[in-house]
Amino acid sequence: MMTERKIRVLLAKPGLDGHDRGAKVVAHALKEAGMEVIYTGLHQTVPSIVKQAVQEGVHVIGLSIMSGAHVPICRKLMDLVKKEGISDVLVVVGGHSAKDVPVLQGLGVKGVFRGGTRFEEISRFIKENVKH
């Protein structure tokens, strides 16, 4: 019997944002939902996030951004994702204002979750949208 591979999620905190409690809680919730989660820790650069995603062979890149720099960070990330040839990786972002949701989606971010989103909603979205 073949077992289905676990969904691999790289969860990262890019930039200077030092608040990672939410990211750690989401990481725990995704693990509880049966996913394998690699948490990169604080103060990651976009190139290091993409490099780790390639090295780890992840299905999902999840960014937690509370600093307000989510649009330029996501723009840079999506450009690098394309350059590295990993456009099939699902990119999700959490922790920002509602007004930027259409901008982020326009950049190619598939899942945009604001603070207070239920964990079940995040894990369901990932399970329904990941390609693996």
C-alpha atoms as a PDB file:
ATOM      1  CA  MET A   1       0.000   0.000   0.000  1.00  0.00           C
ATOM      2  CA  MET A   2       1.356   3.409  -0.965  1.00  0.00           C
ATOM      3  CA  THR A   3       1.105   6.103   1.650  1.00  0.00           C
ATOM      4  CA  GLU A   4       0.490   9.650   0.565  1.00  0.00           C
ATOM      5  CA  ARG A   5       3.400  11.998   1.192  1.00  0.00           C
ATOM      6  CA  LYS A   6       2.885  14.540   3.926  1.00  0.00           C
ATOM      7  CA  ILE A   7       2.441  18.117   2.807  1.00  0.00           C
ATOM      8  CA  ARG A   8       5.727  19.921   3.525  1.00  0.00           C
ATOM      9  CA  VAL A   9       5.384  23.548   4.630  1.00  0.00           C
ATOM     10  CA  LEU A  10       8.216  26.050   5.000  1.00  0.00           C
ATOM     11  CA  LEU A  11       7.048  28.727   7.445  1.00  0.00           C
ATOM     12  CA  ALA A  12       9.171  31.884   7.534  1.00  0.00           C
ATOM     13  CA  LYS A  13       9.361  35.290   9.195  1.00  0.00           C
ATOM     14  CA  PRO A  14      10.989  37.598   6.630  1.00  0.00           C
ATOM     15  CA  GLY A  15      12.505  40.962   7.382  1.00  0.00           C
ATOM     16  CA  LEU A  16      12.946  42.737  10.678  1.00  0.00           C
ATOM     17  CA  ASP A  17       9.640  41.718  12.239  1.00  0.00           C
ATOM     18  CA  GLY A  18      10.412  40.198  15.636  1.00  0.00           C
ATOM     19  CA  HIS A  19       6.954  38.901  16.540  1.00  0.00           C
ATOM     20  CA  ASP A  20       6.783  35.177  15.884  1.00  0.00           C
ATOM     21  CA  ARG A  21       4.271  33.854  18.400  1.00  0.00           C
ATOM     22  CA  GLY A  22       1.572  33.699  15.716  1.00  0.00           C
ATOM     23  CA  ALA A  23       3.877  31.855  13.312  1.00  0.00           C
ATOM     24  CA  LYS A  24       4.751  29.307  15.995  1.00  0.00           C
ATOM     25  CA  VAL A  25       1.081  28.732  16.791  1.00  0.00           C
ATOM     26  CA  VAL A  26       0.242  28.289  13.094  1.00  0.00           C
ATOM     27  CA  ALA A  27       3.195  25.886  12.745  1.00  0.00           C
ATOM     28  CA  HIS A  28       1.814  23.811  15.616  1.00  0.00           C
ATOM     29  CA  ALA A  29      -1.703  23.835  14.137  1.00  0.00           C
ATOM     30  CA  LEU A  30      -0.426  22.689  10.730  1.00  0.00           C
ATOM     31  CA  LYS A  31       1.548  19.873  12.375  1.00  0.00           C
ATOM     32  CA  GLU A  32      -1.621  18.851  14.232  1.00  0.00           C
ATOM     33  CA  ALA A  33      -3.373  18.787  10.830  1.00  0.00           C
ATOM     34  CA  GLY A  34      -0.830  16.201   9.627  1.00  0.00           C
ATOM     35  CA  MET A  35       1.629  18.420   7.786  1.00  0.00           C
ATOM     36  CA  GLU A  36       5.391  18.498   8.081  1.00  0.00           C
ATOM     37  CA  VAL A  37       6.417  22.037   9.052  1.00  0.00           C
ATOM     38  CA  ILE A  38       9.874  23.554   8.775  1.00  0.00           C
ATOM     39  CA  TYR A  39      10.041  26.833  10.709  1.00  0.00           C
ATOM     40  CA  THR A  40      12.956  29.022   9.646  1.00  0.00           C
ATOM     41  CA  GLY A  41      12.909  31.399  12.607  1.00  0.00           C
ATOM     42  CA  LEU A  42      13.076  35.176  12.681  1.00  0.00           C
ATOM     43  CA  HIS A  43      14.734  37.700  10.361  1.00  0.00           C
ATOM     44  CA  GLN A  44      14.943  35.621   7.187  1.00  0.00           C
ATOM     45  CA  THR A  45      15.873  37.154   3.838  1.00  0.00           C
ATOM     46  CA  VAL A  46      13.744  36.407   0.802  1.00  0.00           C
ATOM     47  CA  PRO A  47      16.660  34.678  -1.012  1.00  0.00           C
ATOM     48  CA  SER A  48      17.302  32.447   2.016  1.00  0.00           C
ATOM     49  CA  ILE A  49      13.598  31.528   2.224  1.00  0.00           C
ATOM     50  CA  VAL A  50      13.481  30.531  -1.454  1.00  0.00           C
ATOM     51  CA  LYS A  51      16.795  28.645  -1.147  1.00  0.00           C
ATOM     52  CA  GLN A  52      15.466  26.681   1.837  1.00  0.00           C
ATOM     53  CA  ALA A  53      12.215  25.956  -0.023  1.00  0.00           C
ATOM     54  CA  VAL A  54      14.198  24.483  -2.919  1.00  0.00           C
ATOM     55  CA  GLN A  55      16.524  22.492  -0.643  1.00  0.00           C
ATOM     56  CA  GLU A  56      13.674  21.101   1.453  1.00  0.00           C
ATOM     57  CA  GLY A  57      11.421  20.312  -1.518  1.00  0.00           C
ATOM     58  CA  VAL A  58       8.417  21.927   0.104  1.00  0.00           C
ATOM     59  CA  HIS A  59       4.889  22.131  -1.280  1.00  0.00           C
ATOM     60  CA  VAL A  60       4.062  25.379   0.541  1.00  0.00           C
ATOM     61  CA  ILE A  61       5.885  28.581   1.479  1.00  0.00           C
ATOM     62  CA  GLY A  62       4.083  30.351   4.290  1.00  0.00           C
ATOM     63  CA  LEU A  63       5.125  33.844   5.313  1.00  0.00           C
ATOM     64  CA  SER A  64       4.126  35.559   8.523  1.00  0.00           C
ATOM     65  CA  ILE A  65       4.583  39.311   8.126  1.00  0.00           C
ATOM     66  CA  MET A  66       3.506  41.805  10.760  1.00  0.00           C
ATOM     67  CA  SER A  67       5.903  44.605   9.798  1.00  0.00           C
ATOM     68  CA  GLY A  68       3.776  46.173   7.064  1.00  0.00           C
ATOM     69  CA  ALA A  69       6.380  45.328   4.387  1.00  0.00           C
ATOM     70  CA  HIS A  70       4.363  42.418   3.000  1.00  0.00           C
ATOM     71  CA  VAL A  71       3.832  43.827  -0.514  1.00  0.00           C
ATOM     72  CA  PRO A  72       7.515  44.431  -1.387  1.00  0.00           C
ATOM     73  CA  ILE A  73       8.558  41.201   0.376  1.00  0.00           C
ATOM     74  CA  CYS A  74       5.960  39.168  -1.529  1.00  0.00           C
ATOM     75  CA  ARG A  75       6.827  40.860  -4.824  1.00  0.00           C
ATOM     76  CA  LYS A  76      10.491  39.883  -4.363  1.00  0.00           C
ATOM     77  CA  LEU A  77       9.576  36.368  -3.201  1.00  0.00           C
ATOM     78  CA  MET A  78       7.280  35.673  -6.148  1.00  0.00           C
ATOM     79  CA  ASP A  79       9.956  36.916  -8.597  1.00  0.00           C
ATOM     80  CA  LEU A  80      12.513  34.542  -7.043  1.00  0.00           C
ATOM     81  CA  VAL A  81      10.034  31.648  -6.982  1.00  0.00           C
ATOM     82  CA  LYS A  82       9.585  32.087 -10.749  1.00  0.00           C
ATOM     83  CA  LYS A  83      13.353  32.406 -11.361  1.00  0.00           C
ATOM     84  CA  GLU A  84      14.040  29.229  -9.369  1.00  0.00           C
ATOM     85  CA  GLY A  85      11.402  27.317 -11.315  1.00  0.00           C
ATOM     86  CA  ILE A  86       9.279  26.447  -8.279  1.00  0.00           C
ATOM     87  CA  SER A  87       6.085  28.205  -9.339  1.00  0.00           C
ATOM     88  CA  ASP A  88       4.102  25.082  -8.437  1.00  0.00           C
ATOM     89  CA  VAL A  89       4.834  25.793  -4.755  1.00  0.00           C
ATOM     90  CA  LEU A  90       1.769  27.232  -3.003  1.00  0.00           C
ATOM     91  CA  VAL A  91       2.546  30.620  -1.404  1.00  0.00           C
ATOM     92  CA  VAL A  92       0.450  31.786   1.538  1.00  0.00           C
ATOM     93  CA  VAL A  93       0.816  34.870   3.705  1.00  0.00           C
ATOM     94  CA  GLY A  94      -0.597  35.879   7.051  1.00  0.00           C
ATOM     95  CA  GLY A  95      -0.597  38.878   9.341  1.00  0.00           C
ATOM     96  CA  HIS A  96      -1.461  42.018   7.335  1.00  0.00           C
ATOM     97  CA  SER A  97      -4.240  44.454   6.559  1.00  0.00           C
ATOM     98  CA  ALA A  98      -7.318  43.707   4.456  1.00  0.00           C
ATOM     99  CA  LYS A  99      -6.652  46.478   1.948  1.00  0.00           C
ATOM    100  CA  ASP A 100      -3.598  44.661   0.558  1.00  0.00           C
ATOM    101  CA  VAL A 101      -5.301  41.314  -0.097  1.00  0.00           C
ATOM    102  CA  PRO A 102      -6.036  42.066  -3.802  1.00  0.00           C
ATOM    103  CA  VAL A 103      -2.466  43.337  -4.324  1.00  0.00           C
ATOM    104  CA  LEU A 104      -0.977  40.176  -2.796  1.00  0.00           C
ATOM    105  CA  GLN A 105      -3.277  37.954  -4.842  1.00  0.00           C
ATOM    106  CA  GLY A 106      -2.281  39.906  -7.954  1.00  0.00           C
ATOM    107  CA  LEU A 107       1.359  39.043  -7.230  1.00  0.00           C
ATOM    108  CA  GLY A 108       0.477  35.343  -7.210  1.00  0.00           C
ATOM    109  CA  VAL A 109       0.025  34.750  -3.482  1.00  0.00           C
ATOM    110  CA  LYS A 110      -2.728  32.129  -3.369  1.00  0.00           C
ATOM    111  CA  GLY A 111      -3.701  32.219   0.292  1.00  0.00           C
ATOM    112  CA  VAL A 112      -4.004  35.445   2.257  1.00  0.00           C
ATOM    113  CA  PHE A 113      -4.919  35.080   5.922  1.00  0.00           C
ATOM    114  CA  ARG A 114      -5.461  37.975   8.288  1.00  0.00           C
ATOM    115  CA  GLY A 115      -5.027  37.804  12.019  1.00  0.00           C
ATOM    116  CA  GLY A 116      -7.812  35.845  13.674  1.00  0.00           C
ATOM    117  CA  THR A 117      -8.251  33.370  10.810  1.00  0.00           C
ATOM    118  CA  ARG A 118      -9.234  29.963  12.160  1.00  0.00           C
ATOM    119  CA  PHE A 119      -6.484  27.341  11.911  1.00  0.00           C
ATOM    120  CA  GLU A 120      -8.907  24.897  10.296  1.00  0.00           C
ATOM    121  CA  GLU A 121      -9.461  27.383   7.481  1.00  0.00           C
ATOM    122  CA  ILE A 122      -5.720  27.685   6.842  1.00  0.00           C
ATOM    123  CA  SER A 123      -5.071  23.933   6.894  1.00  0.00           C
ATOM    124  CA  ARG A 124      -8.129  23.214   4.722  1.00  0.00           C
ATOM    125  CA  PHE A 125      -7.007  25.831   2.176  1.00  0.00           C
ATOM    126  CA  ILE A 126      -3.530  24.300   2.014  1.00  0.00           C
ATOM    127  CA  LYS A 127      -4.853  20.746   1.655  1.00  0.00           C
ATOM    128  CA  GLU A 128      -7.246  21.805  -1.123  1.00  0.00           C
ATOM    129  CA  ASN A 129      -4.711  23.879  -3.064  1.00  0.00           C
ATOM    130  CA  VAL A 130      -1.309  22.196  -2.713  1.00  0.00           C
ATOM    131  CA  LYS A 131       0.078  20.298  -5.697  1.00  0.00           C
ATOM    132  CA  HIS A 132       1.925  17.151  -4.614  1.00  0.00           C
END
